[in-house]
Amino acid sequence: MKKHYDILVIGSGLGGLVSALILAKEGLKVCVLEKNNQYGGNLQTFSRDKLIFDTGVHYLGGLSKGQNLNRFFSYLEIMDELELQKMDEDGYDRISFGDNTIEYPHAQGYQNFVEQLSVHFPEEKENLESYCEEIQYVCSQFPRYNVVGKDNYNEEILHLNTKRFIESVTQNKTLQSVLLGSNFLYAGDSENVPFYVHALTVNSYIQSAYKCVKGGSQISKLLIRKLRQYGADVHKHSEVSEFVFNENNTVTSVKTVTGKEYTAKRFISNIEIRSTMKLIGEERLKKSFLNRVLSWQPVSSCFSVYIILKPQCFPNFNYNLYHYSSEEQVWNASRYQKEAWPETYMLSSTPSKHHPEFAESLTAISYMDFDEVKKWESTFNTVAEEHERGEQYDRFKLQKAEKMIEALEKKIPDLRHAIKSVYTSSPLSYRDYIGSFDGNMYGYMKNSDNPLKTMVSPRTKIDNLFLTGQSVNMHGILGVTIGAFNTCAEILGKETIDKRLEQMI
C-alpha cells in the first residue's frame, strides 16, 4: 500500500525536523526521509572510546528565558527537556593571537561584554557600547529574529560590510581583531561578509551561551520523539533518488534508492540546494536561477581533531578558545598557507562525568580547503555505507593531527602527556555525513556588495515544492530554526505562525 502524506520532508537536518514538527503540530500528516544512519544533519554526534563528540554543534545561544531560541524551542516543546550547561559568563569565547598570552574574553550579557573587554581596552568603553547597540539594532531588523513581527528585510542593512563597520567602531587594530575573533562561527572572509551575518551570529551568544550536555544530537532526538507523538513517520536509510512530476509540473511523489515511493501534497527539501536541483532536473529550472546558484562559492570546510584525554590529567575549561597565528589572520582566516596549517583553530573541552573539574576530551577544529582531499573525492564512507579511503588518506589525516597537536602545544606545553587517543574528520567526512557541497560548514559565501545573490525564497517555482536548511539564507541553529518557521509560513500563512508564536511570549 502506498502511503499518502500532506507533507513529505527530504532530509532530517534541523531545518527539516523543525519544519516537519511545526506542520505536524497543525494536524498535517507528515513524513521525513533521511538517507543516513543517524538523523540530524549537523546535529549528529559520534562515539569514540565510549565518549560522545559533536560533528557541528558545539554551543548554542539565545536559550535563556524570554530569548528567541528559547521561545522557538518552547513552541516545539523541547526546551524543558534539553540538558544544558551554561558557559563561563565572563568569557564563553576567548580570543588569542600568536605568542601573546592574553586571552581576550567575549562575555555573556551586553553590559558584561563591554565590562570584560574594557579591562583590556579601557579607552574603548564607549566604542564597545556602540558596537553592542548596533548589533542589537541590526538583529531587530530581521524577519522573525524577535520571533514575531517584521516580515521583510531592510535592504540597506543587508549591504553593511563587516570590515567597514568594525573599522568605523574602533581604530584600535587589536580590538578590531578581538571583535571578529569568533568569525569561525560563520567562516567569514571578514573583508566581504555582510555585517548582518556577523551580528546575527554573535548576538545570540552575547545574550546567553550554553553547551549541550551529551552533544547536539539530543536536539534531533527530542524533535523526532515529538514528531512521532504527533503521528509523523520518520525513516532513515531512505535516500531520495527521484522526484516524480505530473503534466502540470508539480511533484506527485518521490522514489528512494531502495525503490520505495512516497506520495504527498507538498514537499520540503532540507538537502543541499545543488542536490535538490539535480533531483528537480535542470530542464525544469530557469537558466538564470541555475546559473546563480552554481556561481555561489561554498564557505570553507574544516578538519577536526578529537583528543581523548587520560583520566584526571587535564583541567576542564568552560569556554571556547579561538586562536590565530596573528591579529591580521582574523580578517581572512579561511585562507591559509598549507605549509603553515593550522594558522587558526577553535578549541573546546568536555568535562568528565565523574570529575567535572577535569576534561575527558578536547575538540580542535581548523579550516581546510576541499582541494586538500580532492584526490579521494570519489570515495564515500559512512556508518550506513562503510568503505576504506586507503592508506594514503589515513597517513594524510595522521600528519594533519600531528600538526594540530604541535600547534596546540604552543598554548598548552604539557598537552601531549595527557593524550590517550586521537581521532579525526576531514572535509570528506562532512560531505558524506552532512551532504554539504565540498563538505562546506555553513552553506555559501555571502557578500555585502550583492547580498541578495545568495538569498533564496523558501517557495520554489514548482508550486508544491519548498526549501529549508542552511543553504537557504542563514546558517546556524538559530538561523536554520528561523528559516524553518519562514518555510512553514509559506505553507500555513504568516498569520497562523505568528499567532502560534505569540502564545509563547
Short mmCIF file of C-alpha atoms in Angstrom, two decimals:
data_model
loop_
_atom_site.label_atom_id
_atom_site.label_comp_id
_atom_site.label_asym_id
_atom_site.label_seq_id
_atom_site.Cartn_x
_atom_site.Cartn_y
_atom_site.Cartn_z
CA MET A 1 0.00 0.00 0.00
CA LYS A 2 1.30 3.45 -0.93
CA LYS A 3 1.04 5.89 1.95
CA HIS A 4 -0.12 9.37 1.08
CA TYR A 5 1.02 12.35 3.13
CA ASP A 6 0.17 16.05 3.38
CA ILE A 7 3.86 16.93 3.71
CA LEU A 8 6.96 14.97 2.79
CA VAL A 9 10.30 16.31 4.09
CA ILE A 10 13.53 15.23 2.41
CA GLY A 11 16.47 15.31 4.84
CA SER A 12 16.41 15.33 8.64
CA GLY A 13 18.75 18.23 9.34
CA LEU A 14 17.48 20.76 11.88
CA GLY A 15 15.54 22.71 9.20
CA GLY A 16 13.72 19.58 8.06
CA LEU A 17 12.87 18.36 11.56
CA VAL A 18 11.65 21.78 12.75
CA SER A 19 9.53 22.28 9.59
CA ALA A 20 8.09 18.78 10.00
CA LEU A 21 7.19 19.34 13.65
CA ILE A 22 5.58 22.77 13.08
CA LEU A 23 3.34 21.19 10.40
CA ALA A 24 2.64 18.01 12.38
CA LYS A 25 1.51 20.18 15.31
CA GLU A 26 -1.04 21.70 12.92
CA GLY A 27 -2.54 18.25 12.36
CA LEU A 28 -0.96 17.57 8.98
CA LYS A 29 0.16 14.07 8.06
CA VAL A 30 3.96 14.34 7.80
CA CYS A 31 6.78 12.03 6.72
CA VAL A 32 10.55 12.67 6.97
CA LEU A 33 13.07 10.72 4.85
CA GLU A 34 16.76 10.60 5.83
CA LYS A 35 19.49 8.88 3.79
CA ASN A 36 21.92 8.31 6.68
CA ASN A 37 22.05 6.01 9.67
CA GLN A 38 21.63 8.96 12.06
CA TYR A 39 19.12 11.78 11.96
CA GLY A 40 20.02 15.43 12.46
CA GLY A 41 22.48 16.66 9.80
CA ASN A 42 24.89 18.99 11.62
CA LEU A 43 23.37 17.86 14.94
CA GLN A 44 24.86 14.39 14.54
CA THR A 45 27.20 13.09 17.21
CA PHE A 46 29.50 10.09 17.18
CA SER A 47 31.13 7.98 19.85
CA ARG A 48 34.80 7.07 20.28
CA ASP A 49 36.16 5.14 23.27
CA LYS A 50 32.64 5.46 24.78
CA LEU A 51 32.81 9.29 24.69
CA ILE A 52 30.45 11.47 22.67
CA PHE A 53 31.68 14.07 20.16
CA ASP A 54 29.73 16.68 18.22
CA THR A 55 30.16 16.99 14.46
CA GLY A 56 28.78 20.51 14.12
CA VAL A 57 27.03 22.00 17.14
CA HIS A 58 29.48 22.99 19.85
CA TYR A 59 27.40 25.57 21.67
CA LEU A 60 24.07 27.40 21.46
CA GLY A 61 22.99 30.98 22.08
CA GLY A 62 19.69 32.73 22.89
CA LEU A 63 18.41 29.93 25.13
CA SER A 64 17.77 31.83 28.38
CA LYS A 65 14.16 32.56 29.36
CA GLY A 66 12.47 35.03 27.02
CA GLN A 67 15.23 34.88 24.40
CA ASN A 68 14.42 33.94 20.81
CA LEU A 69 15.75 30.38 20.51
CA ASN A 70 14.22 29.57 23.91
CA ARG A 71 10.83 30.71 22.60
CA PHE A 72 11.15 28.76 19.34
CA PHE A 73 12.22 25.61 21.21
CA SER A 74 9.42 26.11 23.76
CA TYR A 75 6.90 26.20 20.92
CA LEU A 76 8.44 22.98 19.59
CA GLU A 77 8.05 21.51 23.13
CA ILE A 78 11.69 20.51 23.52
CA MET A 79 13.05 23.36 25.65
CA ASP A 80 12.31 21.87 29.07
CA GLU A 81 13.94 18.56 28.21
CA LEU A 82 17.23 19.92 26.89
CA GLU A 83 20.19 19.19 29.14
CA LEU A 84 22.28 22.35 29.06
CA GLN A 85 25.33 23.70 30.78
CA LYS A 86 25.83 27.45 30.87
CA MET A 87 29.26 28.52 29.69
CA ASP A 88 31.58 30.92 31.50
CA GLU A 89 29.61 34.17 31.83
CA ASP A 90 32.76 36.30 31.87
CA GLY A 91 34.19 34.71 28.73
CA TYR A 92 32.29 31.99 26.88
CA ASP A 93 34.66 32.66 23.96
CA ARG A 94 38.28 33.74 24.35
CA ILE A 95 40.43 35.08 21.56
CA SER A 96 44.22 34.82 21.43
CA PHE A 97 46.92 35.73 18.92
CA GLY A 98 50.37 34.31 18.20
CA ASP A 99 52.65 34.18 21.25
CA ASN A 100 50.60 36.74 23.18
CA THR A 101 49.44 35.07 26.41
CA ILE A 102 46.35 37.30 26.79
CA GLU A 103 43.03 35.62 26.08
CA TYR A 104 40.50 38.35 25.29
CA PRO A 105 37.02 37.45 26.58
CA HIS A 106 33.62 37.62 24.88
CA ALA A 107 31.27 37.74 27.89
CA GLN A 108 27.55 36.99 28.25
CA GLY A 109 25.21 39.97 28.65
CA TYR A 110 25.82 43.23 26.78
CA GLN A 111 26.92 45.17 29.84
CA ASN A 112 29.23 42.37 30.91
CA PHE A 113 30.57 42.07 27.34
CA VAL A 114 31.59 45.74 27.49
CA GLU A 115 32.95 45.50 31.06
CA GLN A 116 35.14 42.46 30.43
CA LEU A 117 36.71 43.87 27.27
CA SER A 118 37.13 47.31 28.90
CA VAL A 119 39.61 45.68 31.29
CA HIS A 120 41.93 45.26 28.28
CA PHE A 121 40.75 48.33 26.35
CA PRO A 122 39.73 50.93 28.98
CA GLU A 123 39.71 53.81 26.48
CA GLU A 124 37.34 51.89 24.16
CA LYS A 125 34.35 51.53 26.50
CA GLU A 126 32.07 53.88 24.56
CA ASN A 127 33.02 52.26 21.27
CA LEU A 128 32.21 48.85 22.71
CA GLU A 129 28.81 50.14 23.82
CA SER A 130 28.16 51.44 20.28
CA TYR A 131 29.15 48.04 18.87
CA CYS A 132 26.63 46.25 21.13
CA GLU A 133 23.87 48.73 20.31
CA GLU A 134 24.44 48.40 16.57
CA ILE A 135 24.44 44.60 16.74
CA GLN A 136 21.10 44.61 18.55
CA TYR A 137 19.64 47.12 16.08
CA VAL A 138 20.71 45.10 13.02
CA CYS A 139 19.25 41.91 14.53
CA SER A 140 15.96 43.67 15.30
CA GLN A 141 15.62 44.45 11.57
CA PHE A 142 15.46 40.78 10.62
CA PRO A 143 12.22 38.93 9.99
CA ARG A 144 11.35 36.64 12.89
CA TYR A 145 14.58 37.36 14.78
CA ASN A 146 12.39 38.69 17.57
CA VAL A 147 10.07 35.70 16.99
CA VAL A 148 7.09 37.70 15.64
CA GLY A 149 6.69 40.93 13.70
CA LYS A 150 8.73 42.35 10.82
CA ASP A 151 8.28 40.32 7.68
CA ASN A 152 10.70 41.80 5.18
CA TYR A 153 14.36 42.58 5.06
CA ASN A 154 15.72 46.09 5.48
CA GLU A 155 17.81 46.05 2.31
CA GLU A 156 20.05 48.89 3.42
CA ILE A 157 21.22 46.76 6.35
CA LEU A 158 21.99 43.82 4.08
CA HIS A 159 24.64 45.94 2.35
CA LEU A 160 26.54 46.87 5.52
CA ASN A 161 30.05 45.44 5.34
CA THR A 162 31.65 43.81 8.40
CA LYS A 163 35.13 45.19 7.78
CA ARG A 164 33.95 48.73 7.19
CA PHE A 165 31.63 48.57 10.18
CA ILE A 166 34.26 47.25 12.61
CA GLU A 167 36.75 49.86 11.40
CA SER A 168 34.15 52.59 11.94
CA VAL A 169 33.55 51.43 15.53
CA THR A 170 37.19 51.47 16.65
CA GLN A 171 40.59 52.44 15.29
CA ASN A 172 42.28 50.00 17.68
CA LYS A 173 43.63 47.18 15.47
CA THR A 174 43.81 44.64 18.30
CA LEU A 175 40.22 45.33 19.37
CA GLN A 176 39.06 45.04 15.77
CA SER A 177 40.59 41.55 15.64
CA VAL A 178 39.13 40.63 19.03
CA LEU A 179 35.60 41.63 17.96
CA LEU A 180 35.99 39.49 14.85
CA GLY A 181 37.63 36.67 16.80
CA SER A 182 34.75 34.20 16.67
CA ASN A 183 34.28 34.51 12.91
CA PHE A 184 34.88 30.76 12.68
CA LEU A 185 31.15 30.60 13.50
CA TYR A 186 30.34 31.86 10.02
CA ALA A 187 33.62 31.00 8.24
CA GLY A 188 33.76 34.67 7.46
CA ASP A 189 36.02 36.25 4.96
CA SER A 190 35.66 39.40 7.04
CA GLU A 191 36.68 41.65 4.15
CA ASN A 192 33.50 40.89 2.21
CA VAL A 193 30.99 39.31 4.56
CA PRO A 194 27.86 41.38 5.29
CA PHE A 195 27.69 42.79 8.81
CA TYR A 196 24.29 41.18 9.39
CA VAL A 197 25.95 37.72 9.25
CA HIS A 198 28.38 38.77 11.99
CA ALA A 199 25.62 40.45 14.04
CA LEU A 200 23.10 37.59 13.86
CA THR A 201 25.80 35.08 14.79
CA VAL A 202 27.44 36.78 17.77
CA ASN A 203 24.33 38.46 19.21
CA SER A 204 22.78 35.16 20.32
CA TYR A 205 25.87 34.14 22.26
CA ILE A 206 26.25 37.54 23.93
CA GLN A 207 22.66 37.08 25.12
CA SER A 208 23.49 33.65 26.57
CA ALA A 209 25.81 30.76 25.71
CA TYR A 210 25.20 27.09 26.52
CA LYS A 211 26.71 23.72 25.76
CA CYS A 212 24.51 20.72 25.08
CA VAL A 213 25.30 18.07 27.67
CA LYS A 214 25.78 14.78 25.76
CA GLY A 215 26.04 16.61 22.45
CA GLY A 216 23.80 18.37 19.94
CA SER A 217 22.11 15.14 18.85
CA GLN A 218 19.81 15.45 21.86
CA ILE A 219 18.04 18.24 19.92
CA SER A 220 17.29 15.95 16.96
CA LYS A 221 16.31 13.08 19.28
CA LEU A 222 13.82 15.29 21.13
CA LEU A 223 12.39 16.65 17.84
CA ILE A 224 11.93 13.12 16.48
CA ARG A 225 10.27 11.94 19.69
CA LYS A 226 7.85 14.88 19.40
CA LEU A 227 7.25 14.20 15.70
CA ARG A 228 6.25 10.62 16.48
CA GLN A 229 3.96 11.84 19.29
CA TYR A 230 2.20 13.97 16.68
CA GLY A 231 1.82 10.96 14.38
CA ALA A 232 4.59 11.71 11.89
CA ASP A 233 6.54 8.94 10.14
CA VAL A 234 10.35 9.26 10.22
CA HIS A 235 12.56 6.89 8.19
CA LYS A 236 16.33 6.58 7.92
CA HIS A 237 18.28 4.71 5.21
CA SER A 238 15.81 6.33 2.80
CA GLU A 239 17.77 8.31 0.24
CA VAL A 240 15.55 10.09 -2.27
CA SER A 241 16.75 9.39 -5.83
CA GLU A 242 13.96 10.86 -7.93
CA PHE A 243 11.09 13.39 -7.97
CA VAL A 244 8.04 12.25 -9.93
CA PHE A 245 6.22 15.10 -11.72
CA ASN A 246 2.78 15.31 -13.34
CA GLU A 247 1.91 17.18 -16.54
CA ASN A 248 1.29 20.41 -14.52
CA ASN A 249 4.93 20.41 -13.36
CA THR A 250 4.06 19.66 -9.74
CA VAL A 251 5.70 16.90 -7.71
CA THR A 252 3.40 13.94 -7.08
CA SER A 253 5.82 11.60 -5.30
CA VAL A 254 9.44 10.75 -4.58
CA LYS A 255 11.26 7.48 -5.11
CA THR A 256 14.08 6.25 -2.89
CA VAL A 257 17.26 4.36 -3.79
CA THR A 258 15.66 1.20 -2.38
CA GLY A 259 12.71 1.55 -4.78
CA LYS A 260 10.05 2.78 -2.35
CA GLU A 261 7.67 5.52 -3.45
CA TYR A 262 6.08 8.15 -1.19
CA THR A 263 3.28 10.42 -2.40
CA ALA A 264 2.34 13.76 -0.83
CA LYS A 265 0.51 17.03 -1.49
CA ARG A 266 3.55 19.15 -0.67
CA PHE A 267 7.28 18.56 -0.40
CA ILE A 268 10.01 20.32 1.59
CA SER A 269 13.65 19.79 0.63
CA ASN A 270 16.11 20.13 3.50
CA ILE A 271 19.05 18.79 1.50
CA GLU A 272 21.87 20.77 -0.10
CA ILE A 273 20.36 23.10 -2.72
CA ARG A 274 22.54 21.68 -5.54
CA SER A 275 21.34 18.17 -4.73
CA THR A 276 17.73 19.43 -4.80
CA MET A 277 18.32 20.98 -8.24
CA LYS A 278 19.64 17.65 -9.55
CA LEU A 279 16.51 15.87 -8.31
CA ILE A 280 14.27 18.50 -9.92
CA GLY A 281 16.15 18.25 -13.22
CA GLU A 282 17.94 21.21 -14.75
CA GLU A 283 15.44 21.39 -17.64
CA ARG A 284 12.68 22.38 -15.17
CA LEU A 285 14.67 25.26 -13.72
CA LYS A 286 15.15 28.73 -15.08
CA LYS A 287 18.61 29.08 -16.59
CA SER A 288 19.17 32.32 -14.65
CA PHE A 289 18.37 30.62 -11.30
CA LEU A 290 20.53 27.62 -12.15
CA ASN A 291 23.50 29.81 -13.07
CA ARG A 292 23.05 31.97 -9.99
CA VAL A 293 23.18 29.01 -7.59
CA LEU A 294 26.05 27.33 -9.44
CA SER A 295 28.05 30.57 -9.19
CA TRP A 296 27.85 30.60 -5.38
CA GLN A 297 31.13 29.89 -3.61
CA PRO A 298 30.86 27.37 -0.77
CA VAL A 299 32.31 28.55 2.54
CA SER A 300 35.37 26.68 3.69
CA SER A 301 35.28 23.18 5.09
CA CYS A 302 37.26 22.08 8.12
CA PHE A 303 39.47 19.42 9.63
CA SER A 304 38.67 18.32 13.20
CA VAL A 305 40.91 16.60 15.72
CA TYR A 306 39.18 14.78 18.59
CA ILE A 307 41.50 14.14 21.52
CA ILE A 308 40.61 11.67 24.25
CA LEU A 309 42.45 12.51 27.46
CA LYS A 310 43.78 10.32 30.22
CA PRO A 311 41.53 10.44 33.32
CA GLN A 312 42.03 13.39 35.70
CA CYS A 313 45.02 14.65 33.78
CA PHE A 314 43.84 17.87 32.19
CA PRO A 315 41.80 20.72 33.76
CA ASN A 316 38.46 21.41 32.11
CA PHE A 317 37.69 24.89 30.75
CA ASN A 318 34.14 26.12 30.25
CA TYR A 319 34.73 28.28 27.16
CA ASN A 320 35.90 28.06 23.54
CA LEU A 321 39.33 29.29 22.59
CA TYR A 322 39.81 30.87 19.15
CA HIS A 323 43.50 31.15 18.38
CA TYR A 324 45.08 32.95 15.42
CA SER A 325 48.71 32.97 14.30
CA SER A 326 48.47 36.79 14.14
CA GLU A 327 45.94 39.59 14.58
CA GLU A 328 45.85 40.12 10.79
CA GLN A 329 44.93 36.47 10.22
CA VAL A 330 41.44 37.18 11.60
CA TRP A 331 40.41 39.12 8.51
CA ASN A 332 40.73 36.17 6.17
CA ALA A 333 41.25 33.17 8.43
CA SER A 334 39.77 30.69 5.96
CA ARG A 335 42.60 31.50 3.52
CA TYR A 336 45.74 29.82 4.79
CA GLN A 337 49.18 28.70 3.69
CA LYS A 338 49.22 24.89 3.51
CA GLU A 339 52.71 24.68 4.96
CA ALA A 340 51.70 26.91 7.92
CA TRP A 341 48.46 24.99 8.70
CA PRO A 342 46.76 25.35 11.17
CA GLU A 343 47.04 29.15 11.23
CA THR A 344 43.87 29.32 13.28
CA TYR A 345 41.86 26.88 15.38
CA MET A 346 38.91 26.64 17.71
CA LEU A 347 39.45 24.55 20.84
CA SER A 348 36.78 23.30 23.24
CA SER A 349 36.69 20.75 26.05
CA THR A 350 34.17 18.34 27.55
CA PRO A 351 34.10 17.81 31.32
CA SER A 352 34.49 14.35 32.80
CA LYS A 353 31.18 12.95 34.08
CA HIS A 354 32.52 11.94 37.49
CA HIS A 355 35.24 14.60 37.92
CA PRO A 356 33.87 17.71 36.13
CA GLU A 357 36.90 19.80 37.14
CA PHE A 358 38.87 17.68 34.65
CA ALA A 359 38.33 17.39 30.88
CA GLU A 360 37.71 13.98 29.33
CA SER A 361 38.18 15.19 25.73
CA LEU A 362 39.17 18.13 23.55
CA THR A 363 37.98 19.10 20.07
CA ALA A 364 40.20 21.26 17.86
CA ILE A 365 38.91 22.49 14.50
CA SER A 366 40.67 24.40 11.75
CA TYR A 367 39.74 25.46 8.23
CA MET A 368 40.57 23.12 5.39
CA ASP A 369 40.03 23.58 1.65
CA PHE A 370 38.34 20.71 -0.16
CA ASP A 371 41.29 20.78 -2.59
CA GLU A 372 43.43 19.14 0.10
CA VAL A 373 41.30 15.98 -0.05
CA LYS A 374 40.23 16.18 -3.70
CA LYS A 375 42.29 13.15 -4.73
CA TRP A 376 39.96 10.98 -2.61
CA GLU A 377 36.71 12.68 -3.68
CA SER A 378 35.41 9.56 -5.47
CA THR A 379 35.47 7.62 -2.16
CA PHE A 380 32.46 7.52 0.17
CA ASN A 381 32.38 6.38 3.79
CA THR A 382 29.62 6.49 6.44
CA VAL A 383 28.33 4.13 9.12
CA ALA A 384 25.48 3.16 6.77
CA GLU A 385 27.86 2.55 3.88
CA GLU A 386 31.39 1.77 5.02
CA HIS A 387 34.31 1.98 2.59
CA GLU A 388 38.01 2.46 3.18
CA ARG A 389 39.65 5.52 1.63
CA GLY A 390 43.06 3.88 1.64
CA GLU A 391 46.41 4.04 3.40
CA GLN A 392 47.49 7.32 1.80
CA TYR A 393 44.40 9.06 3.17
CA ASP A 394 44.99 7.62 6.67
CA ARG A 395 48.56 8.94 6.52
CA PHE A 396 47.32 12.38 5.42
CA LYS A 397 44.96 12.54 8.42
CA LEU A 398 47.67 11.37 10.79
CA GLN A 399 50.05 14.11 9.60
CA LYS A 400 47.37 16.77 9.99
CA ALA A 401 46.52 15.57 13.50
CA GLU A 402 50.20 15.77 14.43
CA LYS A 403 50.42 19.33 13.08
CA MET A 404 47.36 20.32 15.09
CA ILE A 405 48.79 18.84 18.29
CA GLU A 406 52.07 20.69 17.68
CA ALA A 407 50.12 23.95 17.30
CA LEU A 408 48.13 23.27 20.48
CA GLU A 409 51.33 22.53 22.42
CA LYS A 410 52.46 26.12 21.88
CA LYS A 411 49.46 27.16 24.02
CA ILE A 412 49.41 24.06 26.25
CA PRO A 413 53.02 22.82 26.61
CA ASP A 414 52.24 19.62 28.56
CA LEU A 415 49.25 18.56 26.42
CA ARG A 416 50.89 15.50 24.83
CA HIS A 417 51.37 13.75 28.19
CA ALA A 418 47.62 13.92 28.79
CA ILE A 419 46.57 12.36 25.44
CA LYS A 420 45.16 8.85 25.46
CA SER A 421 43.99 8.62 21.81
CA VAL A 422 43.28 10.81 18.76
CA TYR A 423 40.58 10.69 16.06
CA THR A 424 39.99 12.98 13.09
CA SER A 425 37.45 14.04 10.47
CA SER A 426 38.13 15.79 7.16
CA PRO A 427 36.05 17.72 4.60
CA LEU A 428 35.15 14.31 3.12
CA SER A 429 33.55 13.25 6.43
CA TYR A 430 31.43 16.42 6.42
CA ARG A 431 30.45 15.89 2.78
CA ASP A 432 29.46 12.24 3.31
CA TYR A 433 27.63 12.60 6.62
CA ILE A 434 26.01 16.01 6.21
CA GLY A 435 25.69 16.12 2.43
CA SER A 436 27.09 19.65 2.14
CA PHE A 437 28.72 20.63 -1.16
CA ASP A 438 32.51 20.05 -0.91
CA GLY A 439 31.99 19.49 2.83
CA ASN A 440 31.32 23.20 3.46
CA MET A 441 30.48 24.11 7.05
CA TYR A 442 27.77 26.73 6.59
CA GLY A 443 26.41 26.86 3.07
CA TYR A 444 27.62 29.58 0.74
CA MET A 445 29.68 32.77 0.95
CA LYS A 446 27.67 35.94 1.35
CA ASN A 447 28.91 39.25 0.02
CA SER A 448 27.84 42.72 1.18
CA ASP A 449 28.19 44.04 -2.40
CA ASN A 450 25.46 41.68 -3.60
CA PRO A 451 23.69 40.23 -0.54
CA LEU A 452 20.55 39.14 -2.42
CA LYS A 453 22.55 36.90 -4.75
CA THR A 454 22.74 34.13 -2.11
CA MET A 455 19.24 34.63 -0.66
CA VAL A 456 16.64 32.17 -1.88
CA SER A 457 12.92 32.16 -1.22
CA PRO A 458 11.68 29.03 0.56
CA ARG A 459 8.96 28.91 -2.12
CA THR A 460 10.22 27.46 -5.42
CA LYS A 461 8.80 27.94 -8.94
CA ILE A 462 7.35 24.43 -8.57
CA ASP A 463 4.03 25.05 -6.82
CA ASN A 464 4.20 22.37 -4.17
CA LEU A 465 7.96 22.25 -3.51
CA PHE A 466 9.57 24.31 -0.71
CA LEU A 467 13.12 24.71 0.58
CA THR A 468 14.62 24.94 4.03
CA GLY A 469 18.06 24.49 5.69
CA GLN A 470 21.39 26.27 5.84
CA SER A 471 21.95 26.64 2.11
CA VAL A 472 18.80 28.80 2.03
CA ASN A 473 19.66 32.15 3.68
CA MET A 474 21.07 31.86 7.26
CA HIS A 475 23.05 29.01 8.83
CA GLY A 476 23.49 28.04 12.49
CA ILE A 477 20.94 26.64 14.96
CA LEU A 478 19.06 29.92 15.23
CA GLY A 479 19.31 30.84 11.52
CA VAL A 480 18.07 27.42 10.39
CA THR A 481 15.26 27.39 13.01
CA ILE A 482 14.05 30.83 11.87
CA GLY A 483 14.33 29.61 8.27
CA ALA A 484 12.11 26.60 9.05
CA PHE A 485 9.43 28.84 10.57
CA ASN A 486 9.62 31.03 7.44
CA THR A 487 9.26 27.96 5.21
CA CYS A 488 6.18 26.87 7.16
CA ALA A 489 4.76 30.41 6.98
CA GLU A 490 4.73 29.94 3.18
CA ILE A 491 2.61 26.82 3.64
CA LEU A 492 0.36 27.76 6.58
CA GLY A 493 0.34 31.56 6.20
CA LYS A 494 2.36 34.07 8.22
CA GLU A 495 -0.65 34.96 10.41
CA THR A 496 -1.04 31.37 11.59
CA ILE A 497 2.64 31.07 12.52
CA ASP A 498 2.62 34.46 14.27
CA LYS A 499 -0.49 33.52 16.24
CA ARG A 500 1.13 30.28 17.46
CA LEU A 501 4.37 32.03 18.43
CA GLU A 502 2.65 34.95 20.16
CA GLN A 503 1.32 32.40 22.67
CA MET A 504 4.96 31.75 23.69
CA ILE A 505 5.57 35.33 24.90
#
